[in-house]
Amino acid sequence: MTTTLADVAARARVSPATVSRVLNGNYPVAASTRERVLRAVDELDYVLNATASSLAAATSDLVGILVNDIADPFFGIMAGAAQSAIGGQEGTGRGGGEKLAVVCNTGGSPERELTYLTLLQRQRAAAVVLTGGAVEDPEHVAAVSAKLAKLSDAGTRVVLCGRPPMEGGGSAVLATLSFDNRGGGRQLAQHLLELGHRRIGYVAGPEERTTTRHRLEGHLKALDAAGIKDDPRLVLHGPYDRRSGYEATRELLDREPGLTAVVAANDTVALGACAAVRERGLRIPEDISVAGFDDLPFSVDAVPALTTVRLPLYEAGAWAGRLAMGAEAPPEGGVAVVRGELMARASTAAPGR
Amino acid sequence: MTTTLADVAARARVSPATVSRVLNGNYPVAASTRERVLRAVDELDYVLNATASSLAAATSDLVGILVNDIADPFFGIMAGAAQSAIGGQEGTGRGGGEKLAVVCNTGGSPERELTYLTLLQRQRAAAVVLTGGAVEDPEHVAAVSAKLAKLSDAGTRVVLCGRPPMEGGGSAVLATLSFDNRGGGRQLAQHLLELGHRRIGYVAGPEERTTTRHRLEGHLKALDAAGIKDDPRLVLHGPYDRRSGYEATRELLDREPGLTAVVAANDTVALGACAAVRERGLRIPEDISVAGFDDLPFSVDAVPALTTVRLPLYEAGAWAGRLAMGAEAPPEGGVAVVRGELMARASTAAPGR
DNA sequence: TTGAAAGCGTTACCAG
DNA sequence: CTGGTAACGCTTTCAA
């Protein structure tokens, strides 16, 4: 049979209540008693039953971190940082209070996102962190808002990381750490424009996603400011993966052979873009410049000449983790904008092609 | 107040027991009754309390997937596959039975690995999947074995994925999907040897890790078979990251300028190796060959000429997920060896240097 | 096919 | 500082 708190109490010759207090360390207990209890715990190899604790205390120690694609280091870095911030706190004791930070992979699917939120709601999760760009479909946005409101009502701390603030959902969301995607898109384009580039292709992310829209808006705004009129033929949408970058870039080069630069929605897409460019026998950056977003650790190896906007992923994730743990939310309605840094890794002067 | 099963029962004019049966779908209920109950559930926006369910049923719907480094796509791909296999099953209904697959990042730390296992034990997890190479420290191995035994006793299904079978721990572990790391290491070395390479550097992973030891063993065995004596100066250990590959390769090139090939412990390390090689003005593969392991999606972009062993990460992860869900374990003591495929992406004939 | 009631293992309040 | 004891919300026999 599984040993219970009562077994420990019996062995230590104290009441269950006392054992509970020792284990949770949230109430004064005589040192000698504590000693006796802990010995009994060790002797019996007792482990608290979290489901019973949660039921009785009406609070769980589960913290869910939702990501769009667990195979993408962009999310891995943020989630890992959050998990460290959450997990690396309490002592390693047999006691309670230890948070269980876990990451849930939605795979970018709205349904799975909702499913996970429901599952976490069932668990009465202590906190939920939503990372990465959100889907903009009104119906889904409404569903998520409603879910978050319910979670929040039930005492779950809701934090957004790398995601724009929810429209009017301010009450349910404790804090929002949003990347300055518009600014990043603008920086990238401005940089290329200053170098003299005029024909710039853009491989955007999936439609209906906030990151996609914001980065593209920044890009187009910069072009507009430079007096370059929006050319829809130079913008292609696709998923945030390598293949999309490859295929879209081939298409862009077909449409506009005079292209001197390609901006990709993120670094993973940029890698595909590079492959397509190389395939055409073009050198980077001598013949054509390629720019990305995110600055994943491997992009420097993939393309030493890649221009990118480095987002402070680790810092943002860690901050989100702390907020989930109860840290004070930033002022201004709990919204903080996290800016990226432009990394121009090589000369990318406009080729004469 | 939070609405409970009793509230639903009252509204549907049935007993709590009936509501439970409808929600779990594991007991016959009259269609009309079910209808009424479900309507009440929807009207009240009721969500099962998983902690209460788990306590009463003595089983949880939590499945934990432990990974060494969540920012490494190697783990992301496996974990994502496992999560899909686990999560994408039940209907999206409001009912129970839905598993909550979550991934836990140990960061390669033995303590955190144990902590997570304890946390999952507390939650009475339905299953636990341990992925990736294990630490070989005897004390830690014993601690993990003991933990797994306890989990297993408590009814948790334990699955190992991309990790060698536990010594004698067969009883606690339901199934083991182990990569053929020795064979992979051998393949890589043999390939290089056949091309005429004789001075081959090796950047190994961290000491005390099974993957590190096995891959290296395969490598050395192949060299030995070719009559090349083991030269400790050509083997360097370090963490599984880019920096390690960079620094170790610089050191190797200093020690042995006549090197014609470098084998890295995995593709991430290989990227660092490539950077170091390029820095010395050497071209790949004309001047020197670089080989890796794992075949991360981006490695082809980083180094089109990289030679690597592709491991079926997705398939292994999906299989592990199915096993965690209750699929039948493979025969042979539950151990299955998953082999990789050699990918020689470019000519890597031994340079004349 | 449905209902009644006895737990499941902890927590937290109230006494002492 | 410690003990007794109602909850906590659901599952699951056992009857009907």
XYZ file of C-alpha atoms (C1' of nucleotides) in Angstrom:
738
model
C 0.000 0.000 0.000
C 1.021 3.555 -0.532
C 2.162 5.276 2.612
C 0.175 8.281 3.673
C 0.589 11.238 5.888
C -1.198 9.320 8.622
C 1.446 6.616 8.505
C 4.136 9.189 9.022
C 2.167 10.755 11.850
C 1.792 7.415 13.568
C 5.471 6.625 13.295
C 6.488 10.029 14.561
C 3.841 9.872 17.264
C 2.281 13.157 16.284
C -0.939 14.175 14.605
C -1.367 14.351 10.845
C -1.792 18.071 11.200
C 1.682 18.401 12.597
C 3.220 16.398 9.807
C 1.493 18.602 7.309
C 2.821 21.678 9.026
C 6.363 20.360 9.046
C 6.227 19.463 5.408
C 4.812 22.766 4.336
C 6.913 24.816 6.685
C 4.217 27.407 6.910
C 3.547 27.135 10.599
C 5.688 27.050 13.737
C 6.676 23.578 14.925
C 9.072 22.674 17.736
C 12.495 21.804 16.446
C 12.524 18.445 18.171
C 9.147 17.537 16.755
C 10.148 18.577 13.300
C 13.214 16.421 13.616
C 11.176 13.397 14.566
C 8.727 13.949 11.731
C 11.407 14.362 9.120
C 13.099 11.188 10.283
C 9.843 9.308 9.931
C 9.367 10.784 6.459
C 12.783 9.597 5.384
C 12.405 6.205 6.977
C 9.119 5.609 5.252
C 10.258 7.226 2.020
C 7.125 9.232 2.131
C 6.111 11.515 -0.716
C 3.308 14.018 -0.424
C 0.240 13.336 -2.512
C -0.059 16.499 -4.558
C -3.585 15.756 -5.733
C -4.807 15.540 -2.174
C -2.904 18.659 -1.200
C -4.294 20.598 -4.079
C -7.793 19.506 -3.351
C -7.599 20.416 0.284
C -5.739 23.656 -0.196
C -7.608 24.597 -3.340
C -4.338 25.525 -4.994
C -2.018 23.582 -7.213
C 1.701 23.884 -7.740
C 1.450 23.382 -11.491
C 2.571 26.166 -13.808
C 1.893 25.703 -17.509
C 3.983 27.333 -20.215
C 2.357 27.224 -23.634
C 4.538 27.359 -26.745
C 3.700 27.294 -30.431
C 6.513 25.023 -31.527
C 8.659 23.186 -29.081
C 11.139 22.211 -31.779
C 11.910 25.865 -32.424
C 14.700 27.155 -30.162
C 12.953 30.513 -30.104
C 10.413 28.945 -27.792
C 12.844 26.556 -26.199
C 14.966 29.403 -24.937
C 12.028 31.348 -23.548
C 10.405 28.303 -21.996
C 13.655 27.090 -20.511
C 14.306 30.477 -18.966
C 10.828 30.595 -17.508
C 11.131 27.087 -16.164
C 14.431 27.911 -14.457
C 13.000 31.019 -12.910
C 10.077 29.023 -11.586
C 11.743 25.775 -10.639
C 15.032 26.977 -9.250
C 13.706 28.525 -6.107
C 12.662 26.318 -3.199
C 15.006 24.050 -1.334
C 15.178 20.486 -2.519
C 13.460 19.316 0.656
C 10.693 16.791 0.757
C 8.399 19.648 1.540
C 5.622 21.151 -0.484
C 5.583 24.543 -2.104
C 7.753 23.381 -4.986
C 6.292 24.557 -8.222
C 6.085 22.177 -11.141
C 6.827 24.185 -14.260
C 5.888 22.341 -17.418
C 5.750 23.262 -21.064
C 2.880 22.436 -23.355
C 3.292 22.382 -27.112
C 0.313 23.686 -29.043
C 2.029 23.193 -32.378
C 0.484 26.485 -33.403
C -2.973 24.973 -33.351
C -5.711 27.151 -31.848
C -7.684 24.084 -30.780
C -4.777 22.593 -28.935
C -4.127 25.911 -27.298
C -7.643 25.904 -25.918
C -7.423 22.249 -24.976
C -4.294 22.876 -22.980
C -5.852 25.848 -21.267
C -8.813 23.703 -20.291
C -6.555 20.957 -19.038
C -4.628 23.463 -16.961
C -7.874 24.901 -15.716
C -8.864 21.418 -14.598
C -5.642 21.173 -12.694
C -6.349 24.521 -11.094
C -2.898 25.603 -12.286
C -1.126 28.202 -10.214
C -0.102 30.104 -13.317
C -0.194 29.982 -17.083
C 2.329 31.600 -19.403
C 1.364 32.072 -23.034
C 4.336 32.637 -25.312
C 4.769 33.723 -28.887
C 2.498 35.265 -31.446
C -1.222 34.798 -31.174
C -3.735 33.845 -33.816
C -5.897 36.791 -34.737
C -9.061 34.977 -35.741
C -11.754 36.895 -33.818
C -13.580 33.772 -32.773
C -10.473 32.224 -31.348
C -9.408 35.425 -29.670
C -12.775 35.566 -27.959
C -12.524 31.955 -26.863
C -9.066 32.466 -25.431
C -10.108 35.649 -23.680
C -13.028 33.871 -22.081
C -10.808 31.008 -21.003
C -8.223 33.309 -19.527
C -10.893 35.228 -17.682
C -12.102 32.013 -16.140
C -8.608 30.929 -15.215
C -7.911 34.276 -13.710
C -11.137 34.165 -11.724
C -10.092 30.816 -10.347
C -6.890 32.341 -9.070
C -4.531 31.324 -11.847
C -1.931 33.941 -12.669
C -1.933 34.634 -16.400
C 1.188 36.000 -18.075
C 1.804 36.772 -21.735
C 5.362 36.605 -23.041
C 6.411 37.534 -26.537
C 2.790 38.182 -27.353
C 0.927 41.443 -27.770
C -1.498 42.612 -25.095
C -4.998 41.227 -25.403
C -7.608 43.612 -26.669
C -9.534 44.642 -23.622
C -8.527 41.448 -21.904
C -6.515 43.477 -19.484
C -8.398 42.324 -16.455
C -7.667 38.639 -16.894
C -4.030 39.047 -17.822
C -1.693 39.833 -14.985
C 1.208 40.976 -17.121
C 2.235 41.164 -20.746
C 5.797 41.157 -22.024
C 5.502 42.018 -25.637
C 8.275 42.135 -28.182
C 8.582 45.222 -30.274
C 7.992 43.414 -33.533
C 6.961 46.520 -35.434
C 10.085 48.311 -34.335
C 12.227 45.351 -35.249
C 10.742 45.110 -38.699
C 11.334 48.799 -39.170
C 14.947 48.596 -38.013
C 15.738 45.820 -40.412
C 14.244 47.645 -43.378
C 15.826 50.950 -42.450
C 19.205 49.320 -42.219
C 18.878 47.891 -45.687
C 17.532 51.151 -47.065
C 20.448 53.082 -45.657
C 22.783 50.731 -47.447
C 21.073 51.610 -50.676
C 18.793 48.624 -51.171
C 15.623 49.400 -53.059
C 14.246 46.066 -54.269
C 13.622 44.143 -51.062
C 11.661 40.901 -50.859
C 9.810 39.910 -47.722
C 8.983 36.368 -46.604
C 6.278 36.787 -43.998
C 5.016 34.297 -41.432
C 1.582 32.682 -41.466
C -1.370 34.984 -41.964
C -3.602 35.691 -39.000
C -0.712 35.811 -36.578
C 0.192 38.908 -34.645
C 3.941 38.517 -35.072
C 3.495 38.196 -38.799
C 1.384 41.287 -39.097
C 3.448 43.471 -36.795
C 6.805 42.676 -38.334
C 5.431 43.257 -41.773
C 3.809 46.519 -40.750
C 7.127 47.813 -39.459
C 8.794 46.768 -42.675
C 6.263 48.442 -44.924
C 6.210 51.578 -42.845
C 9.952 51.959 -43.254
C 9.695 51.438 -46.991
C 6.893 53.926 -47.177
C 8.886 56.501 -45.263
C 11.636 56.056 -47.830
C 9.191 56.732 -50.593
C 9.078 53.164 -51.824
C 5.582 52.154 -52.700
C 4.170 48.893 -51.376
C 4.581 46.133 -53.942
C 2.424 43.130 -53.003
C 4.389 40.961 -55.396
C 7.381 41.192 -53.102
C 5.610 39.868 -50.022
C 4.893 36.171 -49.560
C 3.308 34.399 -46.603
C 4.111 30.975 -45.198
C 4.684 29.018 -42.004
C 7.584 29.779 -39.693
C 9.825 27.082 -41.025
C 12.832 26.551 -43.203
C 10.961 25.189 -46.153
C 8.713 28.172 -46.373
C 11.736 30.459 -46.547
C 13.254 28.347 -49.263
C 10.207 28.164 -51.454
C 9.096 31.740 -51.004
C 12.546 33.039 -51.797
C 12.715 31.030 -54.994
C 9.408 32.508 -55.966
C 10.538 36.012 -55.076
C 13.690 35.636 -57.171
C 11.583 34.464 -60.062
C 9.220 37.380 -59.744
C 11.921 39.948 -59.294
C 15.385 38.884 -60.479
C 16.700 42.302 -59.540
C 16.185 41.685 -55.831
C 19.120 42.819 -53.719
C 17.809 41.824 -50.339
C 15.421 39.377 -48.706
C 13.950 39.901 -45.272
C 12.606 36.791 -43.583
C 9.953 36.580 -40.893
C 12.386 34.860 -38.564
C 15.799 33.223 -38.554
C 14.510 29.766 -39.302
C 12.784 31.104 -42.383
C 15.933 33.063 -43.185
C 17.901 29.824 -43.338
C 15.612 28.562 -46.040
C 15.976 31.864 -47.837
C 19.730 31.479 -47.754
C 19.506 28.022 -49.216
C 17.399 29.301 -52.108
C 19.745 32.185 -52.704
C 22.805 29.954 -52.726
C 21.066 27.605 -55.073
C 20.834 30.450 -57.580
C 24.554 30.941 -57.304
C 24.226 34.211 -55.426
C 26.653 35.043 -52.633
C 25.680 36.632 -49.335
C 26.146 39.505 -48.877
C 28.073 40.350 -52.015
C 25.228 39.607 -54.415
C 22.249 39.766 -52.112
C 21.564 40.473 -48.460
C 19.477 38.273 -46.226
C 17.921 39.432 -42.983
C 16.095 37.558 -40.253
C 14.595 37.997 -36.819
C 15.133 36.280 -33.435
C 18.851 35.634 -33.483
C 18.811 31.980 -32.627
C 22.149 30.651 -31.475
C 22.745 28.728 -34.665
C 21.996 31.450 -37.154
C 25.469 32.899 -36.804
C 26.865 29.592 -38.000
C 24.391 29.166 -40.736
C 24.932 32.547 -42.249
C 27.802 34.582 -40.898
C 26.573 37.486 -42.948
C 22.986 37.365 -41.769
C 21.476 40.574 -40.533
C 19.002 40.019 -37.756
C 17.175 41.538 -34.826
C 18.185 39.863 -31.622
C 15.356 39.524 -29.166
C 16.218 39.059 -25.504
C 14.478 35.712 -25.363
C 16.116 34.412 -22.236
C 15.545 37.592 -20.291
C 11.920 37.795 -21.357
C 11.299 34.178 -20.440
C 12.925 34.550 -17.053
C 10.888 37.658 -16.373
C 7.729 35.837 -17.328
C 8.670 33.034 -14.975
C 9.129 35.443 -12.115
C 5.806 37.081 -12.847
C 4.148 33.678 -12.857
C 5.675 33.065 -9.442
C 4.136 36.202 -8.028
C 6.583 38.954 -8.864
C 5.093 42.379 -9.175
C 3.746 43.196 -12.600
C 5.112 46.190 -14.467
C 3.086 49.377 -14.217
C 1.282 50.775 -17.246
C -1.425 48.185 -17.091
C 1.016 45.342 -16.691
C 2.354 45.752 -20.181
C 6.060 45.983 -20.901
C 7.495 46.225 -24.378
C 10.734 44.337 -24.836
C 12.900 45.696 -27.602
C 15.300 43.801 -29.791
C 18.739 44.800 -30.969
C 19.760 45.043 -34.580
C 22.668 42.763 -35.427
C 24.285 43.525 -38.762
C 26.860 40.823 -39.012
C 28.540 41.853 -42.178
C 28.689 44.562 -44.741
C 25.500 44.419 -46.697
C 25.931 47.296 -49.063
C 23.528 47.148 -51.951
C 25.036 45.132 -54.749
C 25.258 46.735 -58.131
C 23.151 44.092 -59.791
C -18.060 30.337 -6.041
C -16.612 27.701 -8.254
C -19.217 25.412 -9.706
C -18.955 21.777 -8.772
C -20.223 18.515 -10.008
C -23.029 18.749 -7.492
C -24.203 21.986 -9.057
C -24.398 20.291 -12.411
C -26.227 17.358 -10.884
C -28.762 19.636 -9.274
C -29.420 21.529 -12.477
C -29.766 18.334 -14.484
C -31.895 16.787 -11.752
C -29.719 13.727 -11.467
C -27.244 12.462 -8.905
C -23.596 13.463 -8.845
C -22.732 9.891 -9.666
C -24.555 10.143 -12.945
C -22.821 13.326 -13.932
C -19.494 11.706 -13.222
C -20.433 8.763 -15.383
C -21.489 10.951 -18.253
C -18.331 12.991 -18.111
C -16.061 9.977 -17.972
C -18.023 7.997 -20.491
C -16.985 4.784 -18.838
C -20.388 3.592 -17.809
C -23.749 3.203 -19.535
C -26.070 6.183 -19.189
C -29.413 6.697 -20.880
C -29.082 8.923 -23.915
C -31.708 11.343 -22.694
C -30.036 11.649 -19.334
C -26.685 12.212 -20.898
C -28.204 14.921 -23.016
C -29.610 16.690 -20.013
C -26.366 16.469 -18.135
C -24.278 17.786 -20.980
C -26.623 20.691 -21.404
C -26.246 21.542 -17.744
C -22.478 21.280 -18.067
C -22.448 23.711 -20.941
C -24.879 26.089 -19.326
C -22.842 26.240 -16.178
C -19.547 26.254 -18.036
C -18.486 23.485 -15.761
C -14.945 22.120 -15.802
C -13.950 18.991 -13.966
C -11.647 19.424 -11.012
C -8.751 17.203 -11.958
C -7.229 17.224 -8.499
C -10.404 15.863 -7.000
C -10.771 13.309 -9.760
C -7.243 12.134 -9.344
C -7.592 11.824 -5.627
C -10.773 9.847 -5.828
C -9.707 7.663 -8.697
C -6.130 7.336 -7.513
C -4.900 8.039 -11.022
C -3.810 11.215 -12.722
C -3.906 12.231 -16.354
C -0.509 13.880 -16.229
C 2.274 12.521 -18.408
C 5.729 13.984 -17.870
C 8.372 14.092 -20.587
C 11.831 14.869 -19.258
C 14.397 16.446 -21.575
C 17.982 17.518 -21.010
C 17.831 20.757 -22.947
C 14.607 22.212 -24.170
C 16.410 24.749 -26.362
C 17.967 21.925 -28.385
C 15.716 20.839 -31.250
C 16.991 17.299 -30.766
C 14.814 17.154 -27.687
C 12.177 19.466 -29.043
C 11.443 17.144 -31.918
C 11.238 14.051 -29.745
C 9.187 15.750 -27.070
C 6.856 17.298 -29.610
C 6.292 13.951 -31.252
C 5.588 12.305 -27.932
C 3.222 15.073 -26.941
C 1.288 14.736 -30.185
C 1.013 11.004 -29.788
C -0.300 11.464 -26.274
C -2.464 14.530 -26.664
C -4.006 13.979 -30.039
C -6.239 11.113 -29.110
C -9.415 11.732 -27.154
C -12.294 13.759 -28.430
C -12.278 17.395 -27.502
C -15.283 16.855 -25.274
C -15.622 18.245 -21.800
C -15.084 14.740 -20.514
C -12.202 13.314 -18.575
C -9.680 10.824 -19.825
C -7.737 13.496 -21.681
C -4.075 13.138 -20.927
C -2.041 16.211 -20.153
C 1.353 15.704 -21.753
C 3.933 18.153 -20.476
C 7.638 18.529 -20.921
C 10.045 19.183 -18.108
C 13.483 20.629 -18.731
C 16.216 19.253 -16.504
C 18.891 21.339 -18.174
C 21.107 18.292 -17.936
C 21.242 18.585 -14.165
C 20.953 15.298 -12.260
C 19.406 17.052 -9.282
C 16.714 18.639 -11.352
C 16.045 15.326 -12.992
C 15.385 13.800 -9.590
C 13.390 16.801 -8.483
C 11.124 16.516 -11.491
C 10.683 12.814 -10.944
C 9.660 13.501 -7.356
C 7.284 16.204 -8.440
C 5.723 13.840 -10.948
C 5.565 11.152 -8.310
C 3.683 13.579 -6.105
C 1.241 14.138 -8.906
C 0.850 10.389 -9.264
C 1.668 10.844 -12.962
C 0.180 8.347 -15.380
C 3.465 8.031 -17.226
C 6.968 9.400 -17.372
C 9.173 9.524 -20.454
C 12.884 10.046 -19.954
C 14.662 11.220 -23.083
C 18.272 11.590 -24.103
C 21.544 10.395 -22.701
C 21.803 9.582 -19.016
C 24.437 10.577 -16.530
C 26.565 7.608 -15.578
C 27.538 8.617 -12.073
C 26.787 5.435 -10.051
C 25.205 7.321 -7.202
C 22.850 9.164 -9.492
C 22.031 6.046 -11.471
C 21.083 4.329 -8.237
C 18.941 7.266 -7.161
C 17.126 7.362 -10.487
C 16.614 3.614 -10.480
C 15.115 3.781 -7.030
C 12.868 6.632 -8.042
C 11.689 4.857 -11.161
C 11.013 1.721 -9.175
C 8.831 3.700 -6.824
C 7.013 5.402 -9.669
C 6.469 2.108 -11.359
C 5.156 0.568 -8.162
C 2.690 3.398 -7.886
C 1.375 2.558 -11.330
C 3.247 5.117 -13.394
C 4.333 3.861 -16.786
C 8.030 4.512 -17.285
C 9.452 4.808 -20.792
C 13.000 5.546 -21.889
C 13.537 7.217 -25.250
C 16.923 7.883 -26.805
C 18.504 6.501 -23.685
C 20.201 3.162 -23.089
C 18.463 0.485 -21.030
C 18.966 0.795 -17.300
C 21.340 -1.694 -15.769
C 19.149 -4.248 -14.093
C 16.401 -1.667 -13.809
C 14.363 -3.692 -16.246
C 11.523 -4.271 -13.870
C 10.720 -0.618 -13.319
C 11.057 0.429 -16.925
C 8.222 -0.532 -19.191
C 10.039 0.040 -22.462
C 13.304 1.429 -23.729
C 13.870 2.941 -27.159
C 17.579 3.312 -27.425
C 19.520 4.926 -30.249
C 22.363 2.967 -31.726
C 24.996 5.493 -30.761
C 27.887 3.056 -30.960
C 26.843 2.026 -34.450
C 26.444 5.634 -35.499
C 29.869 6.563 -34.243
C 31.302 3.611 -36.107
C 29.525 4.500 -39.350
C 30.808 8.036 -39.287
C 34.401 6.972 -38.695
C 34.224 4.196 -41.254
C 32.948 6.593 -43.849
C 35.837 8.944 -43.263
C 38.324 6.103 -43.218
C 37.084 4.783 -46.513
C 37.660 8.191 -48.013
C 41.246 7.997 -46.921
C 41.203 10.130 -43.786
C 43.761 9.126 -41.184
C 44.148 12.073 -38.835
C 40.689 12.513 -37.387
C 39.859 14.746 -34.445
C 36.940 13.994 -32.157
C 34.981 16.514 -30.101
C 33.134 14.427 -27.555
C 30.189 15.395 -25.355
C 30.332 15.812 -21.593
C 32.002 13.024 -19.669
C 29.832 10.707 -17.617
C 27.098 10.674 -20.218
C 26.040 7.530 -21.979
C 25.674 9.160 -25.389
C 29.160 10.583 -25.093
C 30.720 7.274 -24.201
C 28.850 5.187 -26.728
C 29.471 7.426 -29.715
C 33.126 7.676 -28.829
C 33.398 3.926 -28.366
C 32.017 3.328 -31.832
C 34.416 5.863 -33.255
C 37.481 4.367 -31.606
C 36.480 0.853 -32.485
C 36.312 1.782 -36.161
C 39.716 3.445 -35.980
C 41.100 0.432 -34.228
C 39.746 -1.909 -36.839
C 41.551 0.190 -39.438
C 44.763 -0.206 -37.555
C 44.876 3.354 -36.277
C 45.998 3.481 -32.709
C 44.028 5.494 -30.197
C 45.541 8.962 -29.814
C 44.121 10.649 -26.699
C 45.386 14.001 -27.942
C 42.780 13.935 -30.674
C 39.791 13.528 -28.353
C 38.412 16.450 -26.381
C 35.364 16.550 -24.118
C 32.907 19.366 -23.595
C 29.210 20.204 -23.261
C 26.760 19.623 -26.075
C 26.822 23.169 -27.340
C 28.193 25.264 -30.124
C 30.864 26.950 -28.082
C 32.354 23.659 -27.019
C 32.687 22.593 -30.630
C 34.330 25.885 -31.502
C 36.885 25.845 -28.744
C 37.704 22.169 -28.891
C 38.239 22.325 -32.626
C 40.620 25.249 -32.302
C 42.545 23.264 -29.755
C 42.557 20.177 -31.967
C 43.845 22.168 -34.924
C 46.601 23.551 -32.737
C 47.572 20.127 -31.499
C 47.452 18.503 -34.899
C 47.635 20.909 -37.825
C 47.522 17.967 -40.188
C 43.962 17.103 -39.255
C 41.814 16.288 -42.264
C 38.568 15.613 -40.459
C 36.727 16.506 -37.284
C 33.901 14.425 -35.878
C 31.635 16.217 -33.433
C 29.508 14.680 -30.713
C 26.381 16.153 -32.247
C 25.307 18.631 -34.887
C 25.180 21.598 -32.550
C 28.770 20.930 -31.582
C 29.567 20.417 -35.255
C 28.396 23.939 -35.990
C 30.961 25.281 -33.575
C 33.574 23.065 -35.176
C 32.710 24.528 -38.573
C 33.109 28.037 -37.244
C 36.560 27.227 -35.911
C 37.576 25.566 -39.129
C 36.407 28.495 -41.229
C 38.229 30.874 -38.955
C 41.453 29.113 -39.875
C 40.704 29.691 -43.501
C 39.939 26.048 -44.189
C 37.151 25.114 -46.567
C 34.687 22.283 -45.994
C 35.052 19.696 -47.393
C 37.914 20.605 -49.684
C 40.433 21.212 -46.913
C 38.845 19.403 -44.037
C 35.739 17.328 -43.399
C 33.342 17.884 -40.559
C 30.933 15.270 -39.278
C 28.117 15.463 -36.767
C 25.300 13.451 -35.262
C 21.538 13.996 -34.872
C 20.710 15.774 -38.105
C 18.972 18.802 -36.777
C 16.809 20.456 -39.378
C 19.055 23.465 -39.674
C 22.372 21.707 -39.947
C 21.951 21.306 -43.673
C 21.790 25.070 -43.966
C 24.640 25.693 -41.674
C 26.977 23.338 -43.444
C 25.799 21.932 -46.725
C 28.816 19.656 -46.733
C 28.290 18.285 -43.253
C 28.342 14.532 -42.848
C 26.014 13.316 -40.169
C 24.042 10.416 -38.771
C 20.349 11.109 -38.938
C 18.425 9.720 -36.012
C 14.686 9.140 -36.439
C 13.853 11.554 -33.648
C 10.239 12.104 -34.535
C 9.469 8.433 -34.942
C 11.177 7.539 -31.689
C 9.338 10.275 -29.808
C 5.986 9.263 -31.245
C 6.625 5.665 -30.339
C 7.549 6.657 -26.813
C 4.337 8.633 -26.573
C 2.289 5.652 -27.642
C 4.046 3.454 -25.133
C 3.340 5.971 -22.417
C -0.313 5.823 -23.399
C -0.441 2.090 -22.933
C 0.741 0.645 -26.222
C 2.322 -2.740 -26.027
C 6.019 -2.705 -25.275
C 8.418 -4.326 -27.702
C 9.517 -7.873 -26.888
C 13.095 -8.605 -25.872
C 12.653 -7.161 -22.429
C 10.995 -4.044 -23.739
C 14.144 -2.805 -25.394
C 14.229 -1.653 -28.993
C 17.307 -0.257 -30.659
C 16.619 2.561 -33.073
C 19.226 2.940 -35.759
C 20.311 6.109 -37.500
C 21.126 6.671 -41.130
C 24.407 7.981 -42.407
C 24.026 11.183 -44.378
C 27.091 12.143 -46.355
C 26.058 15.437 -47.822
C 29.035 16.113 -49.975
C 32.215 14.587 -51.212
C 34.569 14.419 -48.317
C 37.563 12.764 -49.872
C 40.650 13.130 -47.763
C 42.428 16.356 -48.658
C 46.026 16.131 -49.682
C 47.196 18.407 -46.938
C -30.108 2.722 -15.714
C -29.777 5.543 -11.492
C -28.958 6.948 -6.539
C -26.794 6.893 -1.823
C -22.917 7.083 0.640
C -18.301 5.773 1.830
C -14.026 7.043 1.070
C -9.456 9.202 -1.403
C -5.118 12.004 1.459
C -4.444 16.697 2.837
C -5.229 21.107 4.753
C -6.827 24.476 7.919
C -9.734 26.018 11.442
C -10.791 25.743 16.232
C -9.611 24.194 20.753
C -6.481 23.202 24.216
C 3.119 24.582 19.946
C -0.043 20.471 19.086
C -4.305 17.650 18.307
C -9.017 16.791 16.570
C -11.802 17.093 12.748
C -14.578 19.082 9.313
C -14.198 20.059 4.669
C -12.145 19.739 -0.459
C -14.816 17.596 -5.107
C -14.981 13.553 -7.231
C -15.221 8.240 -8.031
C -17.010 3.991 -7.088
C -18.993 0.129 -4.925
C -23.483 -1.481 -3.393
C -28.444 -1.320 -3.684
C -32.501 -0.405 -5.822
